[in-house]
PDB file of C-alpha atoms in Angstrom:
ATOM      1  CA  MET Q  50      -0.181 -28.985   4.623  1.00 75.00           C
ATOM      2  CA  ASP Q  51      -1.405 -28.089   1.139  1.00 92.00           C
ATOM      3  CA  ILE Q  52      -0.871 -24.307   1.149  1.00 94.00           C
ATOM      4  CA  ALA Q  53      -2.483 -23.750  -2.263  1.00 94.00           C
ATOM      5  CA  ASP Q  54      -5.634 -25.572  -1.141  1.00 96.00           C
ATOM      6  CA  LEU Q  55      -5.707 -23.698   2.172  1.00 96.00           C
ATOM      7  CA  ALA Q  56      -5.384 -20.371   0.366  1.00 95.00           C
ATOM      8  CA  GLN Q  57      -8.193 -21.263  -2.009  1.00 96.00           C
ATOM      9  CA  ARG Q  58     -10.477 -22.214   0.876  1.00 96.00           C
ATOM     10  CA  ILE Q  59      -9.697 -18.957   2.684  1.00 96.00           C
ATOM     11  CA  VAL Q  60     -10.541 -16.931  -0.422  1.00 95.00           C
ATOM     12  CA  GLY Q  61     -13.775 -18.924  -0.606  1.00 94.00           C
ATOM     13  CA  GLY Q  62     -14.684 -17.679   2.854  1.00 92.00           C
ATOM     14  CA  GLU Q  63     -14.356 -20.988   4.692  1.00 94.00           C
ATOM     15  CA  ARG Q  64     -14.188 -20.155   8.403  1.00 93.00           C
ATOM     16  CA  ARG Q  65     -12.506 -23.396   9.421  1.00 94.00           C
ATOM     17  CA  ALA Q  66      -9.719 -22.776   6.923  1.00 96.00           C
ATOM     18  CA  LEU Q  67      -9.289 -19.238   8.263  1.00 96.00           C
ATOM     19  CA  ALA Q  68      -9.049 -20.515  11.843  1.00 94.00           C
ATOM     20  CA  ARG Q  69      -6.518 -23.139  10.794  1.00 95.00           C
ATOM     21  CA  ALA Q  70      -4.448 -20.538   8.953  1.00 95.00           C
ATOM     22  CA  ILE Q  71      -4.342 -18.225  11.985  1.00 94.00           C
ATOM     23  CA  THR Q  72      -3.156 -21.145  14.109  1.00 93.00           C
ATOM     24  CA  LEU Q  73      -0.433 -21.714  11.518  1.00 93.00           C
ATOM     25  CA  ILE Q  74       0.796 -18.120  11.522  1.00 91.00           C
ATOM     26  CA  GLU Q  75       0.884 -18.030  15.331  1.00 88.00           C
ATOM     27  CA  SER Q  76       3.246 -21.002  15.423  1.00 88.00           C
ATOM     28  CA  THR Q  77       6.945 -20.337  16.024  1.00 82.00           C
ATOM     29  CA  ARG Q  78       8.159 -23.563  14.396  1.00 87.00           C
ATOM     30  CA  PRO Q  79      10.564 -22.826  11.501  1.00 86.00           C
ATOM     31  CA  ASP Q  80       8.664 -25.086   9.074  1.00 92.00           C
ATOM     32  CA  HIS Q  81       5.386 -23.391   9.998  1.00 92.00           C
ATOM     33  CA  ARG Q  82       6.934 -19.956   9.485  1.00 89.00           C
ATOM     34  CA  GLU Q  83       8.016 -21.062   6.011  1.00 92.00           C
ATOM     35  CA  GLN Q  84       4.469 -22.255   5.276  1.00 94.00           C
ATOM     36  CA  THR Q  85       3.118 -18.961   6.608  1.00 93.00           C
ATOM     37  CA  ARG Q  86       5.272 -16.988   4.179  1.00 92.00           C
ATOM     38  CA  ALA Q  87       4.058 -19.171   1.302  1.00 94.00           C
ATOM     39  CA  LEU Q  88       0.432 -18.722   2.370  1.00 94.00           C
ATOM     40  CA  LEU Q  89       0.653 -14.930   2.668  1.00 93.00           C
ATOM     41  CA  GLU Q  90       2.366 -14.743  -0.709  1.00 93.00           C
ATOM     42  CA  ALA Q  91      -0.385 -16.889  -2.262  1.00 93.00           C
ATOM     43  CA  LEU Q  92      -3.041 -14.542  -0.838  1.00 94.00           C
ATOM     44  CA  ARG Q  93      -1.239 -11.305  -1.704  1.00 88.00           C
ATOM     45  CA  GLY Q  94      -2.923 -10.874  -5.066  1.00 84.00           C
ATOM     46  CA  THR Q  95      -6.540 -11.022  -3.879  1.00 87.00           C
ATOM     47  CA  GLY Q  96      -6.737  -7.223  -3.740  1.00 85.00           C
ATOM     48  CA  ARG Q  97      -9.329  -7.368  -0.970  1.00 90.00           C
ATOM     49  CA  GLN Q  98      -9.323  -4.626   1.646  1.00 93.00           C
ATOM     50  CA  ALA Q  99     -11.336  -4.532   4.853  1.00 95.00           C
ATOM     51  CA  LEU Q 100     -11.811  -1.516   7.074  1.00 97.00           C
ATOM     52  CA  ARG Q 101      -9.398  -2.175   9.924  1.00 96.00           C
ATOM     53  CA  ILE Q 102     -10.575  -0.691  13.223  1.00 96.00           C
ATOM     54  CA  GLY Q 103      -8.289  -0.810  16.254  1.00 93.00           C
ATOM     55  CA  LEU Q 104      -9.970  -0.618  19.651  1.00 91.00           C
ATOM     56  CA  SER Q 105      -8.081   0.280  22.802  1.00 87.00           C
ATOM     57  CA  GLY Q 106      -9.060   1.291  26.298  1.00 84.00           C
ATOM     58  CA  THR Q 107      -8.425   0.813  29.972  1.00 77.00           C
ATOM     59  CA  PRO Q 108      -9.485  -2.477  31.641  1.00 77.00           C
ATOM     60  CA  GLY Q 109     -13.164  -2.567  32.591  1.00 81.00           C
ATOM     61  CA  VAL Q 110     -14.223   0.043  30.066  1.00 87.00           C
ATOM     62  CA  GLY Q 111     -16.454  -2.486  28.298  1.00 89.00           C
ATOM     63  CA  LYS Q 112     -14.483  -3.262  25.130  1.00 90.00           C
ATOM     64  CA  SER Q 113     -15.957  -6.740  24.717  1.00 89.00           C
ATOM     65  CA  THR Q 114     -19.516  -5.504  25.315  1.00 92.00           C
ATOM     66  CA  PHE Q 115     -18.969  -2.691  22.828  1.00 95.00           C
ATOM     67  CA  ILE Q 116     -17.514  -5.028  20.195  1.00 95.00           C
ATOM     68  CA  GLU Q 117     -20.417  -7.442  20.540  1.00 95.00           C
ATOM     69  CA  SER Q 118     -23.090  -4.722  20.245  1.00 96.00           C
ATOM     70  CA  PHE Q 119     -21.194  -2.921  17.484  1.00 97.00           C
ATOM     71  CA  GLY Q 120     -20.524  -6.182  15.622  1.00 96.00           C
ATOM     72  CA  MET Q 121     -24.173  -7.246  15.882  1.00 97.00           C
ATOM     73  CA  MET Q 122     -25.213  -3.902  14.409  1.00 97.00           C
ATOM     74  CA  LEU Q 123     -22.785  -4.298  11.497  1.00 97.00           C
ATOM     75  CA  THR Q 124     -23.809  -7.886  10.725  1.00 97.00           C
ATOM     76  CA  GLY Q 125     -27.426  -6.736  10.887  1.00 96.00           C
ATOM     77  CA  GLN Q 126     -26.559  -4.401   8.000  1.00 97.00           C
ATOM     78  CA  GLY Q 127     -25.222  -7.322   5.950  1.00 96.00           C
ATOM     79  CA  LEU Q 128     -21.532  -6.728   6.679  1.00 97.00           C
ATOM     80  CA  ARG Q 129     -19.063  -9.516   7.444  1.00 97.00           C
ATOM     81  CA  VAL Q 130     -17.152  -8.770  10.652  1.00 97.00           C
ATOM     82  CA  ALA Q 131     -13.967 -10.387  11.972  1.00 96.00           C
ATOM     83  CA  VAL Q 132     -12.864  -9.784  15.577  1.00 95.00           C
ATOM     84  CA  LEU Q 133      -9.230 -10.344  16.517  1.00 93.00           C
ATOM     85  CA  ALA Q 134      -9.076 -10.135  20.299  1.00 88.00           C
ATOM     86  CA  VAL Q 135      -5.784 -10.191  22.187  1.00 80.00           C
ATOM     87  CA  ASP Q 136      -5.699 -11.605  25.719  1.00 68.00           C
ATOM     88  CA  PRO Q 137      -2.842 -10.885  28.127  1.00 54.00           C
ATOM     89  CA  SER Q 138      -0.507 -13.800  28.808  1.00 42.00           C
ATOM     90  CA  SER Q 139       0.830 -14.640  32.238  1.00 38.00           C
ATOM     91  CA  ALA Q 140       4.421 -13.529  32.733  1.00 35.00           C
ATOM     92  CA  ARG Q 141       4.990 -16.631  34.882  1.00 42.00           C
ATOM     93  CA  SER Q 142       3.190 -19.474  33.097  1.00 38.00           C
ATOM     94  CA  GLY Q 143       2.749 -17.928  29.638  1.00 41.00           C
ATOM     95  CA  GLY Q 144      -0.910 -18.977  29.619  1.00 38.00           C
ATOM     96  CA  SER Q 145      -3.952 -16.939  28.584  1.00 39.00           C
ATOM     97  CA  ILE Q 146      -7.644 -17.289  29.411  1.00 41.00           C
ATOM     98  CA  LEU Q 147      -8.858 -16.523  25.855  1.00 47.00           C
ATOM     99  CA  GLY Q 148     -12.411 -15.913  27.043  1.00 48.00           C
ATOM    100  CA  ASP Q 149     -13.550 -13.426  24.414  1.00 55.00           C
ATOM    101  CA  LYS Q 150     -15.909 -15.853  22.686  1.00 54.00           C
ATOM    102  CA  THR Q 151     -17.622 -16.435  26.028  1.00 63.00           C
ATOM    103  CA  ARG Q 152     -17.993 -12.696  26.578  1.00 73.00           C
ATOM    104  CA  MET Q 153     -19.356 -12.221  23.023  1.00 87.00           C
ATOM    105  CA  GLU Q 154     -21.866 -15.050  23.052  1.00 87.00           C
ATOM    106  CA  ARG Q 155     -24.412 -13.456  20.682  1.00 91.00           C
ATOM    107  CA  LEU Q 156     -21.843 -12.337  18.143  1.00 93.00           C
ATOM    108  CA  SER Q 157     -20.077 -15.707  18.181  1.00 91.00           C
ATOM    109  CA  ARG Q 158     -23.279 -17.318  16.871  1.00 92.00           C
ATOM    110  CA  GLU Q 159     -23.610 -14.922  13.940  1.00 94.00           C
ATOM    111  CA  ARG Q 160     -22.949 -16.448  10.511  1.00 93.00           C
ATOM    112  CA  ASN Q 161     -21.315 -13.250   9.255  1.00 95.00           C
ATOM    113  CA  ALA Q 162     -19.020 -12.897  12.271  1.00 95.00           C
ATOM    114  CA  PHE Q 163     -15.683 -14.523  13.093  1.00 95.00           C
ATOM    115  CA  ILE Q 164     -14.062 -14.169  16.518  1.00 94.00           C
ATOM    116  CA  ARG Q 165     -10.502 -15.239  17.151  1.00 92.00           C
ATOM    117  CA  PRO Q 166      -8.831 -14.666  20.560  1.00 88.00           C
ATOM    118  CA  SER Q 167      -5.029 -14.840  20.602  1.00 78.00           C
ATOM    119  CA  PRO Q 168      -2.502 -14.722  23.456  1.00 71.00           C
ATOM    120  CA  SER Q 169      -0.272 -11.659  23.632  1.00 58.00           C
ATOM    121  CA  GLN Q 170       2.639 -13.904  24.725  1.00 50.00           C
ATOM    122  CA  SER Q 171       5.765 -11.726  24.960  1.00 45.00           C
ATOM    123  CA  ALA Q 172       4.565  -9.106  22.471  1.00 44.00           C
ATOM    124  CA  LEU Q 173       4.320  -5.508  23.648  1.00 41.00           C
ATOM    125  CA  GLY Q 174       2.010  -2.749  22.457  1.00 40.00           C
ATOM    126  CA  GLY Q 175      -1.304  -4.430  23.272  1.00 41.00           C
ATOM    127  CA  VAL Q 176      -1.424  -6.789  20.273  1.00 51.00           C
ATOM    128  CA  ALA Q 177      -0.223 -10.319  19.605  1.00 54.00           C
ATOM    129  CA  ARG Q 178       2.957 -10.920  17.647  1.00 66.00           C
ATOM    130  CA  ARG Q 179       1.153 -12.099  14.513  1.00 82.00           C
ATOM    131  CA  THR Q 180      -2.016  -9.988  14.665  1.00 87.00           C
ATOM    132  CA  ARG Q 181      -1.018  -8.089  11.523  1.00 88.00           C
ATOM    133  CA  GLU Q 182      -0.778 -11.335   9.536  1.00 91.00           C
ATOM    134  CA  ALA Q 183      -4.131 -12.468  10.945  1.00 93.00           C
ATOM    135  CA  VAL Q 184      -5.641  -9.204   9.664  1.00 94.00           C
ATOM    136  CA  ALA Q 185      -4.303  -9.991   6.176  1.00 93.00           C
ATOM    137  CA  LEU Q 186      -5.927 -13.442   6.310  1.00 95.00           C
ATOM    138  CA  CYS Q 187      -9.281 -11.939   7.320  1.00 96.00           C
ATOM    139  CA  GLU Q 188      -9.090  -9.500   4.419  1.00 96.00           C
ATOM    140  CA  ALA Q 189      -8.348 -12.348   2.012  1.00 95.00           C
ATOM    141  CA  ALA Q 190     -11.405 -14.162   3.427  1.00 95.00           C
ATOM    142  CA  ASP Q 191     -13.471 -11.147   2.261  1.00 94.00           C
ATOM    143  CA  PHE Q 192     -14.511  -9.694   5.614  1.00 97.00           C
ATOM    144  CA  ASP Q 193     -15.750  -6.121   5.353  1.00 97.00           C
ATOM    145  CA  VAL Q 194     -14.644  -4.950   8.801  1.00 97.00           C
ATOM    146  CA  VAL Q 195     -11.829  -6.258  11.005  1.00 97.00           C
ATOM    147  CA  LEU Q 196     -12.010  -5.198  14.661  1.00 96.00           C
ATOM    148  CA  ILE Q 197      -8.713  -5.485  16.549  1.00 92.00           C
ATOM    149  CA  GLU Q 198      -9.210  -5.463  20.308  1.00 89.00           C
ATOM    150  CA  THR Q 199      -6.093  -4.810  22.382  1.00 82.00           C
ATOM    151  CA  VAL Q 200      -5.313  -6.340  25.767  1.00 67.00           C
ATOM    152  CA  GLY Q 201      -6.327  -3.283  27.781  1.00 59.00           C
ATOM    153  CA  VAL Q 202      -3.052  -2.150  29.296  1.00 49.00           C
ATOM    154  CA  GLY Q 203      -3.505   1.584  28.849  1.00 48.00           C
ATOM    155  CA  GLN Q 204      -0.811   3.899  27.528  1.00 45.00           C
ATOM    156  CA  SER Q 205       1.366   1.296  25.764  1.00 48.00           C
ATOM    157  CA  GLU Q 206      -1.320   0.081  23.360  1.00 58.00           C
ATOM    158  CA  THR Q 207      -0.049   2.143  20.457  1.00 66.00           C
ATOM    159  CA  MET Q 208       1.108  -0.724  18.223  1.00 76.00           C
ATOM    160  CA  VAL Q 209      -2.462  -1.348  17.057  1.00 82.00           C
ATOM    161  CA  ALA Q 210      -2.368   2.073  15.354  1.00 82.00           C
ATOM    162  CA  GLU Q 211       0.290   0.637  13.027  1.00 86.00           C
ATOM    163  CA  MET Q 212      -2.111  -1.967  11.649  1.00 89.00           C
ATOM    164  CA  ALA Q 213      -5.465  -0.158  11.732  1.00 93.00           C
ATOM    165  CA  ASP Q 214      -7.116   2.350   9.420  1.00 96.00           C
ATOM    166  CA  LEU Q 215      -9.084   3.858  12.311  1.00 96.00           C
ATOM    167  CA  PHE Q 216      -7.973   3.920  15.934  1.00 93.00           C
ATOM    168  CA  ILE Q 217     -10.827   4.101  18.450  1.00 93.00           C
ATOM    169  CA  LEU Q 218     -10.158   4.826  22.126  1.00 91.00           C
ATOM    170  CA  LEU Q 219     -12.852   3.645  24.559  1.00 91.00           C
ATOM    171  CA  LEU Q 220     -13.146   5.372  27.922  1.00 89.00           C
ATOM    172  CA  ALA Q 221     -15.454   5.102  30.911  1.00 88.00           C
ATOM    173  CA  PRO Q 222     -17.328   8.048  32.466  1.00 89.00           C
ATOM    174  CA  ALA Q 223     -16.327   9.524  35.829  1.00 70.00           C
ATOM    175  CA  GLY Q 224     -12.894   7.972  35.599  1.00 58.00           C
ATOM    176  CA  GLY Q 225     -11.309  10.454  38.011  1.00 49.00           C
ATOM    177  CA  ASP Q 226      -7.729  10.964  36.867  1.00 48.00           C
ATOM    178  CA  GLU Q 227      -8.266   8.957  33.687  1.00 49.00           C
ATOM    179  CA  LEU Q 228      -7.599  12.046  31.573  1.00 51.00           C
ATOM    180  CA  GLN Q 229      -4.115  12.114  33.096  1.00 51.00           C
ATOM    181  CA  GLY Q 230      -3.785   8.323  33.068  1.00 45.00           C
ATOM    182  CA  VAL Q 231      -4.347   7.944  29.349  1.00 52.00           C
ATOM    183  CA  LYS Q 232      -1.690  10.573  28.615  1.00 55.00           C
ATOM    184  CA  ARG Q 233      -0.995  12.467  25.437  1.00 59.00           C
ATOM    185  CA  GLY Q 234       0.660   9.687  23.426  1.00 67.00           C
ATOM    186  CA  ILE Q 235      -2.335   7.443  22.923  1.00 76.00           C
ATOM    187  CA  MET Q 236      -4.716  10.404  22.573  1.00 78.00           C
ATOM    188  CA  GLU Q 237      -2.635  11.785  19.714  1.00 81.00           C
ATOM    189  CA  MET Q 238      -3.171   8.502  17.861  1.00 86.00           C
ATOM    190  CA  ALA Q 239      -6.911   8.247  18.492  1.00 89.00           C
ATOM    191  CA  ASP Q 240      -9.230   9.118  15.610  1.00 94.00           C
ATOM    192  CA  ILE Q 241     -12.415   8.919  17.684  1.00 95.00           C
ATOM    193  CA  ILE Q 242     -12.811   8.773  21.462  1.00 93.00           C
ATOM    194  CA  LEU Q 243     -15.933   6.942  22.610  1.00 95.00           C
ATOM    195  CA  VAL Q 244     -17.081   7.414  26.192  1.00 94.00           C
ATOM    196  CA  ASN Q 245     -18.874   4.146  26.911  1.00 94.00           C
ATOM    197  CA  LYS Q 246     -21.523   3.341  29.551  1.00 93.00           C
ATOM    198  CA  ALA Q 247     -23.436   6.554  28.782  1.00 94.00           C
ATOM    199  CA  ASP Q 248     -26.682   5.221  30.227  1.00 93.00           C
ATOM    200  CA  GLY Q 249     -28.719   5.421  33.454  1.00 92.00           C
ATOM    201  CA  ASP Q 250     -27.151   7.348  36.300  1.00 92.00           C
ATOM    202  CA  LEU Q 251     -23.807   7.517  34.472  1.00 92.00           C
ATOM    203  CA  LYS Q 252     -25.170   9.446  31.487  1.00 93.00           C
ATOM    204  CA  PRO Q 253     -24.518  12.958  32.912  1.00 93.00           C
ATOM    205  CA  ALA Q 254     -21.013  11.913  33.978  1.00 93.00           C
ATOM    206  CA  ALA Q 255     -20.394  10.467  30.517  1.00 93.00           C
ATOM    207  CA  GLU Q 256     -21.380  13.740  28.870  1.00 94.00           C
ATOM    208  CA  ARG Q 257     -19.067  15.684  31.182  1.00 92.00           C
ATOM    209  CA  THR Q 258     -16.224  13.286  30.386  1.00 89.00           C
ATOM    210  CA  ARG Q 259     -16.928  13.637  26.661  1.00 92.00           C
ATOM    211  CA  ALA Q 260     -16.777  17.430  26.965  1.00 91.00           C
ATOM    212  CA  GLU Q 261     -13.452  17.224  28.827  1.00 88.00           C
ATOM    213  CA  TYR Q 262     -11.905  15.041  26.150  1.00 88.00           C
ATOM    214  CA  ALA Q 263     -13.356  17.150  23.345  1.00 89.00           C
ATOM    215  CA  GLY Q 264     -11.628  20.148  24.902  1.00 88.00           C
ATOM    216  CA  ALA Q 265      -8.374  18.224  25.268  1.00 84.00           C
ATOM    217  CA  LEU Q 266      -8.478  17.145  21.616  1.00 87.00           C
ATOM    218  CA  ARG Q 267      -8.783  20.755  20.486  1.00 85.00           C
ATOM    219  CA  LEU Q 268      -5.442  21.477  22.163  1.00 82.00           C
ATOM    220  CA  LEU Q 269      -3.623  18.841  20.127  1.00 81.00           C
ATOM    221  CA  ARG Q 270      -1.787  19.732  16.937  1.00 82.00           C
ATOM    222  CA  ARG Q 271      -3.850  19.305  13.779  1.00 86.00           C
ATOM    223  CA  ARG Q 272      -2.975  16.153  11.813  1.00 90.00           C
ATOM    224  CA  PRO Q 273      -2.884  16.216   8.000  1.00 92.00           C
ATOM    225  CA  GLN Q 274      -4.896  12.985   7.767  1.00 93.00           C
ATOM    226  CA  ASP Q 275      -7.917  14.502   9.538  1.00 93.00           C
ATOM    227  CA  PRO Q 276     -10.788  16.542   8.087  1.00 93.00           C
ATOM    228  CA  LYS Q 277     -12.350  19.326  10.126  1.00 90.00           C
ATOM    229  CA  ALA Q 278     -13.960  18.248  13.429  1.00 89.00           C
ATOM    230  CA  PHE Q 279     -11.701  15.193  13.733  1.00 93.00           C
ATOM    231  CA  PRO Q 280     -10.549  13.668  15.972  1.00 93.00           C
ATOM    232  CA  LYS Q 281     -13.709  13.894  18.041  1.00 94.00           C
ATOM    233  CA  ALA Q 282     -15.197  12.572  21.275  1.00 94.00           C
ATOM    234  CA  MET Q 283     -18.630  10.955  21.454  1.00 96.00           C
ATOM    235  CA  CYS Q 284     -20.859   9.178  23.980  1.00 97.00           C
ATOM    236  CA  VAL Q 285     -22.111   5.624  23.431  1.00 97.00           C
ATOM    237  CA  SER Q 286     -23.800   2.924  25.447  1.00 96.00           C
ATOM    238  CA  ALA Q 287     -22.873  -0.591  24.352  1.00 94.00           C
ATOM    239  CA  LEU Q 288     -25.313  -2.059  26.878  1.00 92.00           C
ATOM    240  CA  ALA Q 289     -28.277   0.013  25.687  1.00 93.00           C
ATOM    241  CA  GLU Q 290     -26.975  -0.047  22.079  1.00 94.00           C
ATOM    242  CA  ASP Q 291     -27.284   3.720  21.956  1.00 95.00           C
ATOM    243  CA  GLY Q 292     -25.048   5.898  19.783  1.00 96.00           C
ATOM    244  CA  LEU Q 293     -23.479   2.980  17.941  1.00 97.00           C
ATOM    245  CA  GLN Q 294     -24.975   3.847  14.548  1.00 97.00           C
ATOM    246  CA  THR Q 295     -23.866   7.471  14.919  1.00 97.00           C
ATOM    247  CA  ALA Q 296     -20.352   6.329  15.811  1.00 97.00           C
ATOM    248  CA  TRP Q 297     -20.299   4.022  12.767  1.00 98.00           C
ATOM    249  CA  GLU Q 298     -21.423   6.866  10.490  1.00 98.00           C
ATOM    250  CA  GLU Q 299     -18.582   9.054  11.804  1.00 97.00           C
ATOM    251  CA  MET Q 300     -16.094   6.235  11.173  1.00 97.00           C
ATOM    252  CA  ARG Q 301     -17.355   5.885   7.605  1.00 97.00           C
ATOM    253  CA  ILE Q 302     -17.145   9.653   7.030  1.00 97.00           C
ATOM    254  CA  LEU Q 303     -13.550   9.716   8.235  1.00 97.00           C
ATOM    255  CA  ASP Q 304     -12.588   6.642   6.209  1.00 97.00           C
ATOM    256  CA  ALA Q 305     -14.215   7.993   3.042  1.00 97.00           C
ATOM    257  CA  TRP Q 306     -12.468  11.376   3.398  1.00 97.00           C
ATOM    258  CA  ARG Q 307      -9.069   9.737   3.842  1.00 97.00           C
ATOM    259  CA  ARG Q 308      -9.587   7.513   0.813  1.00 96.00           C
ATOM    260  CA  GLU Q 309     -10.685  10.425  -1.369  1.00 97.00           C
ATOM    261  CA  ASN Q 310      -7.693  12.535  -0.313  1.00 96.00           C
ATOM    262  CA  GLY Q 311      -5.065   9.813  -0.656  1.00 96.00           C
ATOM    263  CA  HIS Q 312      -4.323   9.434   3.058  1.00 96.00           C
ATOM    264  CA  PHE Q 313      -5.636   5.866   3.185  1.00 95.00           C
ATOM    265  CA  ASP Q 314      -3.107   4.544   0.642  1.00 95.00           C
ATOM    266  CA  ILE Q 315      -0.263   6.590   2.144  1.00 95.00           C
ATOM    267  CA  ARG Q 316      -0.973   5.210   5.613  1.00 94.00           C
ATOM    268  CA  ARG Q 317      -1.189   1.616   4.378  1.00 94.00           C
ATOM    269  CA  ALA Q 318       2.184   2.050   2.653  1.00 95.00           C
ATOM    270  CA  GLU Q 319       3.736   3.522   5.805  1.00 94.00           C
ATOM    271  CA  GLN Q 320       2.397   0.621   7.849  1.00 92.00           C
ATOM    272  CA  ALA Q 321       3.851  -1.912   5.414  1.00 91.00           C
ATOM    273  CA  ARG Q 322       7.248  -0.203   5.706  1.00 93.00           C
ATOM    274  CA  PHE Q 323       6.996  -0.195   9.504  1.00 90.00           C
ATOM    275  CA  TRP Q 324       6.194  -3.923   9.704  1.00 88.00           C
ATOM    276  CA  PHE Q 325       9.009  -4.745   7.284  1.00 90.00           C
ATOM    277  CA  GLY Q 326      11.429  -3.141   9.750  1.00 91.00           C
ATOM    278  CA  GLU Q 327       9.790  -4.953  12.669  1.00 85.00           C
ATOM    279  CA  GLU Q 328      10.086  -8.318  10.916  1.00 85.00           C
ATOM    280  CA  VAL Q 329      13.774  -7.742  10.190  1.00 88.00           C
ATOM    281  CA  ARG Q 330      14.424  -6.808  13.827  1.00 85.00           C
ATOM    282  CA  ARG Q 331      12.561  -9.891  15.062  1.00 82.00           C
ATOM    283  CA  GLY Q 332      14.512 -12.080  12.654  1.00 82.00           C
ATOM    284  CA  LEU Q 333      17.826 -10.711  13.894  1.00 81.00           C
ATOM    285  CA  LEU Q 334      16.857 -11.342  17.510  1.00 82.00           C
ATOM    286  CA  ALA Q 335      15.708 -14.857  16.632  1.00 79.00           C
ATOM    287  CA  ARG Q 336      19.059 -15.628  14.974  1.00 79.00           C
ATOM    288  CA  LEU Q 337      20.856 -14.371  18.040  1.00 81.00           C
ATOM    289  CA  ASP Q 338      18.801 -16.711  20.198  1.00 81.00           C
ATOM    290  CA  GLU Q 339      19.144 -19.721  17.883  1.00 81.00           C
ATOM    291  CA  ASP Q 340      22.932 -19.643  17.453  1.00 84.00           C
ATOM    292  CA  PRO Q 341      24.561 -21.727  20.270  1.00 88.00           C
ATOM    293  CA  GLN Q 342      27.784 -19.713  20.161  1.00 87.00           C
ATOM    294  CA  MET Q 343      25.943 -16.415  20.341  1.00 87.00           C
ATOM    295  CA  ARG Q 344      23.772 -17.689  23.205  1.00 88.00           C
ATOM    296  CA  ALA Q 345      26.882 -18.768  25.117  1.00 91.00           C
ATOM    297  CA  ARG Q 346      28.552 -15.412  24.512  1.00 90.00           C
ATOM    298  CA  MET Q 347      25.421 -13.537  25.622  1.00 90.00           C
ATOM    299  CA  ARG Q 348      25.282 -15.642  28.769  1.00 91.00           C
ATOM    300  CA  ALA Q 349      28.973 -15.033  29.547  1.00 94.00           C
ATOM    301  CA  LEU Q 350      28.674 -11.276  29.061  1.00 93.00           C
ATOM    302  CA  GLY Q 351      25.473 -11.228  31.110  1.00 93.00           C
ATOM    303  CA  GLU Q 352      27.217 -12.948  34.002  1.00 95.00           C
ATOM    304  CA  GLU Q 353      30.096 -10.485  33.739  1.00 93.00           C
ATOM    305  CA  VAL Q 354      27.644  -7.576  33.949  1.00 95.00           C
ATOM    306  CA  ALA Q 355      25.867  -9.212  36.913  1.00 95.00           C
ATOM    307  CA  ARG Q 356      29.175  -9.508  38.792  1.00 93.00           C
ATOM    308  CA  GLY Q 357      29.920  -5.841  38.177  1.00 93.00           C
ATOM    309  CA  GLY Q 358      32.983  -6.576  36.091  1.00 92.00           C
ATOM    310  CA  MET Q 359      31.598  -4.738  33.060  1.00 91.00           C
ATOM    311  CA  THR Q 360      28.990  -2.056  32.481  1.00 94.00           C
ATOM    312  CA  VAL Q 361      25.890  -2.744  30.419  1.00 94.00           C
ATOM    313  CA  ALA Q 362      27.023  -0.236  27.765  1.00 94.00           C
ATOM    314  CA  VAL Q 363      30.454  -1.831  27.341  1.00 93.00           C
ATOM    315  CA  ALA Q 364      29.073  -5.384  27.315  1.00 93.00           C
ATOM    316  CA  SER Q 365      26.420  -4.571  24.732  1.00 90.00           C
ATOM    317  CA  GLN Q 366      29.008  -2.822  22.549  1.00 91.00           C
ATOM    318  CA  ALA Q 367      31.224  -5.922  22.712  1.00 90.00           C
ATOM    319  CA  MET Q 368      28.300  -8.159  21.725  1.00 88.00           C
ATOM    320  CA  LEU Q 369      27.312  -5.928  18.818  1.00 86.00           C
ATOM    321  CA  ALA Q 370      30.926  -5.767  17.628  1.00 87.00           C
ATOM    322  CA  GLU Q 371      31.058  -9.583  17.518  1.00 83.00           C
ATOM    323  CA  LEU Q 372      27.828  -9.591  15.494  1.00 78.00           C
ATOM    324  CA  GLY Q 373      29.377  -7.178  13.032  1.00 73.00           C
ATOM    325  CA  ALA Q 374      26.832  -4.475  13.861  1.00 54.00           C
ATOM    326  CA  GLY Q 375      29.277  -1.944  15.197  1.00 46.00           C
ATOM    327  CA  GLY Q 376      29.185  -0.210  18.564  1.00 42.00           C
TER     328      GLY Q 376
END
């Protein structure tokens, strides 16, 4: 693969080249990982930055419907929108449905939109293992907005906050114990809470839910990266396309304030540092798995633990000592 040519085509906005590059970065083959590093290095100097928006929410809240309506509104304003959707993978077969393009039929036909579903595989945190690198490719391809849709697993979807500029939490009205189910962790990371399906008979319930979350947000500790009135809760209807423009204006206000006050650059730097540490940890685990002697030793210690001849703590300390990492 000619990496220089691929990089040039991505910078030129060629969608097929972008799709091919994302396939490359998702590969686990050692030669493909080497090509991925060369590609990302070649694209590093473009200086292009998109607004990265992470979208999380419980299953059935209407994330795909919201993204399609929201994306159609943005492309209608002349913006180029990339959607990176993450589908859950089966723990048994490892397969994924990857049906996001089917669910976003209108947006998938838009010239200024790019939709790429990816399997979560064994990655935790609601995003795929290489979503961050896919975001970098979309920025190099000169997209204005990158929407990162998580798998919809609830409280654990906090990893997307480490690759997004804005973290949007979507909730449904009249969710019963949903206020307890979402828990404090993910709410503390949310910049804007959008109560979806605020239409028809559900509109009064949506407003009540919005008020409950607005009250809950006021109880949270003030974050330095937020101006007054943020984070906030709002009502939207993706189906009726109501409230989307207002939500977009609030996102732009928050983004502009953070850029003007230096929080945008600080957060991007913190995220880069975080993903450096993650990549090192993944590399260490991969080496452990690739070395035949280490695999054999892990298997032997695992069998010893299973038989009850050694505790987990002692076995792990022995393994780390052999790796030279200490106890």
